[in-house]
GROMACS .gro file of C-alpha atoms in nm:
model
  318
    1MET     CA    1  -1.135   0.672   1.047
    2PRO     CA    2  -1.063   0.741   1.375
    3LEU     CA    3  -0.965   0.480   1.637
    4GLY     CA    4  -1.233   0.322   1.835
    5ARG     CA    5  -1.234   0.229   2.188
    6PRO     CA    6  -1.024  -0.080   2.294
    7HIS     CA    7  -1.281  -0.374   2.360
    8SER     CA    8  -1.069  -0.551   2.625
    9ASN     CA    9  -0.822  -0.506   2.911
   10ASP     CA   10  -0.478  -0.600   2.871
   11TYR     CA   11  -0.279  -0.839   3.052
   12PRO     CA   12   0.096  -0.982   3.097
   13GLU     CA   13  -0.001  -1.350   3.075
   14LYS     CA   14  -0.058  -1.302   2.712
   15TYR     CA   15   0.272  -1.152   2.622
   16LYS     CA   16   0.418  -1.424   2.812
   17ASN     CA   17   0.261  -1.763   2.658
   18SER     CA   18   0.258  -1.598   2.287
   19PHE     CA   19   0.665  -1.542   2.360
   20GLU     CA   20   0.707  -1.874   2.493
   21LEU     CA   21   0.539  -1.983   2.136
   22TYR     CA   22   0.732  -1.721   1.972
   23GLN     CA   23   1.087  -1.835   2.059
   24LEU     CA   24   1.007  -2.213   2.017
   25THR     CA   25   0.886  -2.159   1.676
   26GLN     CA   26   1.090  -1.905   1.527
   27PRO     CA   27   1.447  -1.868   1.427
   28PRO     CA   28   1.668  -1.710   1.701
   29PRO     CA   29   1.714  -1.360   1.707
   30PRO     CA   30   2.029  -1.179   1.494
   31THR     CA   31   2.337  -1.194   1.702
   32GLY     CA   32   2.397  -0.859   1.873
   33SER     CA   33   2.046  -0.738   1.801
   34ALA     CA   34   1.897  -0.492   2.003
   35MET     CA   35   1.666  -0.598   2.288
   36ALA     CA   36   1.410  -0.369   2.164
   37ASP     CA   37   1.420  -0.489   1.808
   38GLN     CA   38   1.385  -0.852   1.959
   39VAL     CA   39   1.074  -0.770   2.134
   40ALA     CA   40   0.920  -0.593   1.849
   41ALA     CA   41   0.987  -0.855   1.602
   42TYR     CA   42   0.801  -1.085   1.859
   43LEU     CA   43   0.518  -0.832   1.838
   44GLU     CA   44   0.477  -0.795   1.485
   45TRP     CA   45   0.477  -1.208   1.458
   46ALA     CA   46   0.218  -1.205   1.730
   47ILE     CA   47  -0.006  -0.976   1.535
   48THR     CA   48   0.060  -1.087   1.210
   49HIS     CA   49  -0.050  -1.416   1.308
   50LYS     CA   50  -0.337  -1.298   1.501
   51GLN     CA   51  -0.260  -1.503   1.813
   52GLY     CA   52  -0.462  -1.456   2.118
   53GLY     CA   53  -0.528  -1.137   2.239
   54PHE     CA   54  -0.345  -0.970   1.914
   55GLU     CA   55  -0.621  -0.938   1.698
   56LYS     CA   56  -0.717  -0.565   1.545
   57GLY     CA   57  -0.882  -0.386   1.810
   58GLU     CA   58  -0.681  -0.538   2.119
   59ILE     CA   59  -0.488  -0.339   2.315
   60ILE     CA   60  -0.093  -0.322   2.368
   61SER     CA   61  -0.016  -0.174   2.718
   62ILE     CA   62   0.322  -0.057   2.780
   63GLY     CA   63   0.316  -0.164   3.173
   64ALA     CA   64   0.161  -0.521   3.096
   65LEU     CA   65   0.399  -0.594   2.781
   66ALA     CA   66   0.725  -0.499   3.003
   67GLU     CA   67   0.588  -0.727   3.270
   68GLY     CA   68   0.485  -1.000   3.101
   69LEU     CA   69   0.820  -1.044   2.919
   70GLY     CA   70   1.030  -0.935   3.215
   71LYS     CA   71   1.174  -0.651   3.051
   72SER     CA   72   1.221  -0.289   3.125
   73ARG     CA   73   0.949  -0.033   3.034
   74ASN     CA   74   1.189   0.149   2.837
   75ILE     CA   75   1.247  -0.137   2.603
   76ALA     CA   76   0.863  -0.196   2.599
   77SER     CA   77   0.828   0.171   2.464
   78LYS     CA   78   1.098   0.150   2.227
   79SER     CA   79   0.998  -0.195   2.071
   80VAL     CA   80   0.631  -0.069   2.063
   81GLU     CA   81   0.692   0.272   1.868
   82GLN     CA   82   0.866   0.034   1.616
   83LEU     CA   83   0.515  -0.103   1.524
   84VAL     CA   84   0.362   0.219   1.517
   85ALA     CA   85   0.592   0.359   1.260
   86LYS     CA   86   0.491   0.058   1.078
   87GLY     CA   87   0.091   0.120   1.098
   88LEU     CA   88   0.031  -0.185   1.290
   89LEU     CA   89  -0.034   0.030   1.617
   90GLY     CA   90  -0.191   0.384   1.701
   91ARG     CA   91  -0.342   0.523   2.000
   92THR     CA   92  -0.657   0.745   2.037
   93LYS     CA   93  -0.454   1.025   2.262
   94LEU     CA   94  -0.137   1.069   2.429
   95LYS     CA   95  -0.171   0.836   2.747
   96SER     CA   96  -0.404   0.600   2.631
   97PRO     CA   97  -0.309   0.237   2.596
   98TYR     CA   98  -0.160   0.134   2.205
   99GLU     CA   99  -0.456  -0.040   1.998
  100ILE     CA  100  -0.375  -0.300   1.699
  101VAL     CA  101  -0.501  -0.130   1.379
  102SER     CA  102  -0.405  -0.336   1.116
  103SER     CA  103  -0.279  -0.706   1.100
  104GLU     CA  104  -0.015  -0.624   0.854
  105PRO     CA  105   0.224  -0.358   0.838
  106ILE     CA  106   0.077  -0.031   0.674
  107PHE     CA  107   0.371   0.120   0.574
  108LYS     CA  108   0.624  -0.174   0.414
  109ASP     CA  109   0.903   0.050   0.461
  110SER     CA  110   0.872   0.261   0.770
  111ARG     CA  111   1.193   0.426   0.726
  112LEU     CA  112   1.033   0.704   0.475
  113VAL     CA  113   0.792   0.774   0.742
  114ALA     CA  114   0.914   1.064   0.948
  115ASP     CA  115   0.979   0.990   1.332
  116GLU     CA  116   0.861   1.354   1.443
  117GLN     CA  117   0.632   1.595   1.335
  118ILE     CA  118   0.804   1.816   1.036
  119SER     CA  119   0.653   2.186   1.066
  120LEU     CA  120   0.777   2.524   0.882
  121THR     CA  121   0.484   2.664   1.133
  122LEU     CA  122   0.659   2.530   1.431
  123LYS     CA  123   0.988   2.676   1.316
  124MET     CA  124   0.930   2.978   1.183
  125ASP     CA  125   0.781   3.328   1.305
  126SER     CA  126   0.568   3.417   0.983
  127GLU     CA  127   0.223   3.491   0.854
  128SER     CA  128   0.018   3.291   0.663
  129THR     CA  129  -0.289   3.388   0.461
  130PHE     CA  130  -0.532   3.082   0.386
  131SER     CA  131  -0.813   3.056   0.150
  132ASP     CA  132  -1.155   2.920   0.276
  133VAL     CA  133  -1.165   2.503   0.258
  134ARG     CA  134  -1.378   2.399  -0.055
  135ARG     CA  135  -1.434   2.057  -0.193
  136LEU     CA  136  -1.381   1.870  -0.502
  137SER     CA  137  -1.468   1.510  -0.673
  138TYR     CA  138  -1.207   1.363  -0.934
  139PRO     CA  139  -1.121   1.256  -1.157
  140ASN     CA  140  -1.276   1.543  -1.335
  141PRO     CA  141  -1.074   1.715  -1.632
  142ASP     CA  142  -1.304   2.000  -1.610
  143ASP     CA  143  -1.201   2.089  -1.270
  144LEU     CA  144  -0.825   2.240  -1.289
  145PHE     CA  145  -0.782   2.163  -0.922
  146ALA     CA  146  -0.890   1.810  -0.959
  147LYS     CA  147  -0.630   1.747  -1.273
  148PHE     CA  148  -0.351   1.875  -1.067
  149LEU     CA  149  -0.401   1.669  -0.779
  150VAL     CA  150  -0.426   1.391  -1.019
  151ASP     CA  151  -0.098   1.497  -1.196
  152GLU     CA  152   0.112   1.545  -0.883
  153LEU     CA  153   0.013   1.219  -0.696
  154ALA     CA  154   0.102   1.063  -1.060
  155ALA     CA  155   0.437   1.263  -1.048
  156SER     CA  156   0.561   1.197  -0.704
  157SER     CA  157   0.873   0.956  -0.607
  158ASP     CA  158   0.779   0.880  -0.301
  159GLY     CA  159   0.669   0.515  -0.283
  160LEU     CA  160   0.433   0.551   0.016
  161ILE     CA  161   0.228   0.849  -0.163
  162HIS     CA  162   0.191   0.611  -0.486
  163GLU     CA  163   0.085   0.305  -0.266
  164ALA     CA  164  -0.187   0.513  -0.115
  165ALA     CA  165  -0.307   0.673  -0.397
  166VAL     CA  166  -0.381   0.369  -0.574
  167GLY     CA  167  -0.603   0.216  -0.275
  168ASN     CA  168  -0.770   0.526  -0.189
  169TRP     CA  169  -0.671   0.846  -0.365
  170ASP     CA  170  -0.782   0.745  -0.727
  171GLN     CA  171  -1.119   0.870  -0.723
  172GLY     CA  172  -1.396   1.034  -0.477
  173GLU     CA  173  -1.426   1.377  -0.297
  174VAL     CA  174  -1.152   1.567  -0.106
  175LEU     CA  175  -1.115   1.916   0.076
  176TYR     CA  176  -0.857   2.149  -0.034
  177TYR     CA  177  -0.713   2.506   0.065
  178LEU     CA  178  -0.466   2.718  -0.046
  179ARG     CA  179  -0.201   2.934   0.187
  180MET     CA  180   0.032   3.199   0.112
  181ARG     CA  181   0.352   3.248   0.365
  182SER     CA  182   0.451   3.600   0.393
  183GLY     CA  183   0.762   3.758   0.549
  184VAL     CA  184   0.816   4.123   0.646
  185ARG     CA  185   1.106   4.282   0.474
  186PRO     CA  186   1.183   4.683   0.459
  187GLU     CA  187   0.976   4.717   0.164
  188GLY     CA  188   0.699   4.565   0.280
  189ALA     CA  189   0.546   4.205   0.322
  190ILE     CA  190   0.661   3.974   0.048
  191GLY     CA  191   0.532   3.625  -0.024
  192TYR     CA  192   0.775   3.333  -0.020
  193LEU     CA  193   0.579   2.982  -0.028
  194ALA     CA  194   0.229   2.931  -0.226
  195GLU     CA  195   0.064   2.605  -0.075
  196VAL     CA  196  -0.246   2.395  -0.194
  197THR     CA  197  -0.332   2.112   0.039
  198PHE     CA  198  -0.559   1.841  -0.028
  199LEU     CA  199  -0.736   1.593   0.245
  200ASN     CA  200  -0.921   1.267   0.246
  201LEU     CA  201  -1.088   1.250   0.540
  202ASN     CA  202  -1.407   1.059   0.652
  203PRO     CA  203  -1.745   1.280   0.697
  204ASP     CA  204  -1.698   1.340   1.055
  205GLN     CA  205  -1.338   1.439   1.031
  206SER     CA  206  -1.429   1.670   0.726
  207LYS     CA  207  -1.693   1.838   0.910
  208GLY     CA  208  -1.469   1.872   1.234
  209PHE     CA  209  -1.201   2.005   1.020
  210VAL     CA  210  -1.393   2.264   0.815
  211ASP     CA  211  -1.551   2.389   1.118
  212ARG     CA  212  -1.223   2.455   1.298
  213PHE     CA  213  -1.025   2.562   1.028
  214THR     CA  214  -1.332   2.826   0.947
  215LEU     CA  215  -1.333   2.947   1.275
  216LEU     CA  216  -0.975   3.020   1.288
  217ARG     CA  217  -0.956   3.204   0.964
  218ARG     CA  218  -1.255   3.402   1.058
  219LYS     CA  219  -1.076   3.499   1.389
  220GLY     CA  220  -0.781   3.585   1.179
  221VAL     CA  221  -0.540   3.313   1.315
  222SER     CA  222  -0.232   3.335   1.097
  223ARG     CA  223   0.000   3.106   1.291
  224PHE     CA  224  -0.145   2.771   1.339
  225SER     CA  225   0.000   2.419   1.247
  226MET     CA  226  -0.228   2.159   1.035
  227TYR     CA  227  -0.109   1.878   1.284
  228SER     CA  228  -0.302   2.052   1.580
  229VAL     CA  229  -0.635   2.112   1.397
  230LEU     CA  230  -0.602   1.768   1.234
  231GLU     CA  231  -0.523   1.585   1.597
  232GLN     CA  232  -0.885   1.769   1.708
  233CYS     CA  233  -1.056   1.617   1.461
  234GLY     CA  234  -0.888   1.264   1.571
  235LEU     CA  235  -0.627   1.207   1.376
  236THR     CA  236  -0.352   1.118   1.613
  237ASP     CA  237   0.012   1.031   1.528
  238LEU     CA  238   0.037   1.177   1.207
  239ARG     CA  239   0.384   1.118   1.048
  240ALA     CA  240   0.563   1.317   0.734
  241GLY     CA  241   0.668   1.107   0.438
  242ARG     CA  242   0.977   1.220   0.232
  243THR     CA  243   0.937   1.567   0.086
  244GLN     CA  244   1.032   1.556  -0.299
  245VAL     CA  245   1.182   1.902  -0.431
  246SER     CA  246   1.179   1.988  -0.766
  247ILE     CA  247   1.169   2.286  -0.995
  248GLY     CA  248   0.828   2.428  -1.141
  249ASN     CA  249   0.621   2.705  -1.211
  250PRO     CA  250   0.326   2.818  -1.022
  251PRO     CA  251   0.023   2.722  -1.247
  252GLY     CA  252  -0.209   3.042  -1.370
  253PHE     CA  253  -0.501   2.898  -1.212
  254ILE     CA  254  -0.345   2.843  -0.854
  255THR     CA  255  -0.218   3.221  -0.864
  256HIS     CA  256  -0.550   3.370  -0.998
  257GLU     CA  257  -0.722   3.152  -0.678
  258LEU     CA  258  -0.403   3.333  -0.458
  259GLU     CA  259  -0.496   3.718  -0.566
  260GLY     CA  260  -0.890   3.581  -0.479
  261PHE     CA  261  -0.799   3.603  -0.131
  262ILE     CA  262  -0.460   3.819  -0.119
  263ASN     CA  263  -0.483   4.186  -0.129
  264GLY     CA  264  -0.165   4.235  -0.363
  265ARG     CA  265  -0.114   4.571  -0.236
  266THR     CA  266  -0.033   4.439   0.113
  267ILE     CA  267   0.175   4.147   0.029
  268ASP     CA  268   0.399   4.141  -0.252
  269MET     CA  269   0.319   3.807  -0.500
  270ASP     CA  270   0.512   3.953  -0.832
  271ASP     CA  271   0.677   3.623  -0.867
  272TYR     CA  272   0.380   3.401  -0.835
  273LEU     CA  273   0.190   3.628  -1.045
  274ALA     CA  274   0.467   3.614  -1.356
  275GLY     CA  275   0.459   3.240  -1.304
  276LYS     CA  276   0.885   3.227  -1.262
  277THR     CA  277   1.052   2.908  -1.195
  278MET     CA  278   1.081   2.787  -0.831
  279LEU     CA  279   1.165   2.534  -0.598
  280LYS     CA  280   0.846   2.263  -0.587
  281TRP     CA  281   0.791   2.063  -0.281
  282SER     CA  282   0.529   1.806  -0.246
  283TYR     CA  283   0.464   1.574   0.070
  284ALA     CA  284   0.182   1.378   0.257
  285LEU     CA  285   0.097   1.335   0.601
  286PHE     CA  286   0.018   0.961   0.692
  287ARG     CA  287  -0.153   0.821   0.995
  288PRO     CA  288  -0.178   0.448   1.121
  289ASP     CA  289  -0.483   0.359   0.965
  290THR     CA  290  -0.613   0.136   0.667
  291ASN     CA  291  -0.665   0.464   0.486
  292PRO     CA  292  -0.311   0.598   0.574
  293MET     CA  293  -0.254   0.902   0.355
  294ALA     CA  294  -0.462   1.186   0.528
  295THR     CA  295  -0.327   1.515   0.317
  296PHE     CA  296  -0.115   1.604   0.004
  297SER     CA  297   0.061   1.922  -0.025
  298VAL     CA  298   0.228   2.102  -0.303
  299CYS     CA  299   0.430   2.433  -0.272
  300PHE     CA  300   0.578   2.661  -0.451
  301VAL     CA  301   0.914   2.825  -0.278
  302ARG     CA  302   1.092   3.159  -0.369
  303PRO     CA  303   1.430   2.989  -0.288
  304ASP     CA  304   1.595   3.376  -0.250
  305LEU     CA  305   1.369   3.412   0.036
  306LEU     CA  306   1.395   3.108   0.257
  307SER     CA  307   1.640   2.868   0.293
  308VAL     CA  308   1.571   2.511   0.465
  309PHE     CA  309   1.850   2.334   0.597
  310ILE     CA  310   1.837   1.917   0.567
  311ARG     CA  311   2.019   1.676   0.807
  312LYS     CA  312   1.933   1.355   0.625
  313LEU     CA  313   1.908   1.332   0.250
  314ASP     CA  314   1.746   1.086   0.022
  315VAL     CA  315   1.884   1.111  -0.348
  316GLU     CA  316   1.721   0.907  -0.661
  317LEU     CA  317   1.865   0.952  -0.985
  318LYS     CA  318   1.593   0.915  -1.244
   0.00000   0.00000   0.00000
């Protein structure tokens, strides 16, 4: 759901008055806590307690916040970003004021959401071949892609994905497309990553996505990021959840679909067509919204062809 236009102007006095009330009624901050953390805690209190000027749809401007509290714009900006990460705030475009999009944190543990966009497309110089955009209704045991979606959502260990799936991805209609990434070797092009991406968007966003995606595909564009396409459809401030890495075999129905839009004589897909065991990645993109999970992707990756270096690592033993 795209953010609506803010319906009020921001003013410093609302921060000054509510901050005084916050200081009088709440325990003092922990000794040594950073000022940005203290301001973020105050803002979260004001929003969750629906103080005047802090209800859903109201705006938060960095300048008014800094002036009202007598703090620097840098501190104000850092505190606001903490609330964006929790899903309390969002904004329609880069330089617009922040808007309160929820009175409760959408992401209960914001550490599971990346602070920046994570995109192989932006990191690698390689070609992608896309299928057309398709629609499916689920749950539908007769549709292999619908069953695949349900099974993969259930198999995820990411708490954010489970939380979103139960509330908004348990039934309905979604878009999906397939992609094959390939690299060039002396012997020719060879596929190294096969991906299925599902998208849960509202009707206007779905239409915008299909139109833009179809245009790019028709023009033969092979290097574009989903972030840029989704942002043009009104989905701003998208952030990635954790990528879960396991092993798996590309299902036969997926490789059959890959054959349908890739000429096997120009891209070597032998390992995929043989259903060999590969790395399996699953991940989602989230937005600050009441229906936060916008996309869910599953990839089958040839580790002999692609290496990804990870700086931070979450490890869970099952």
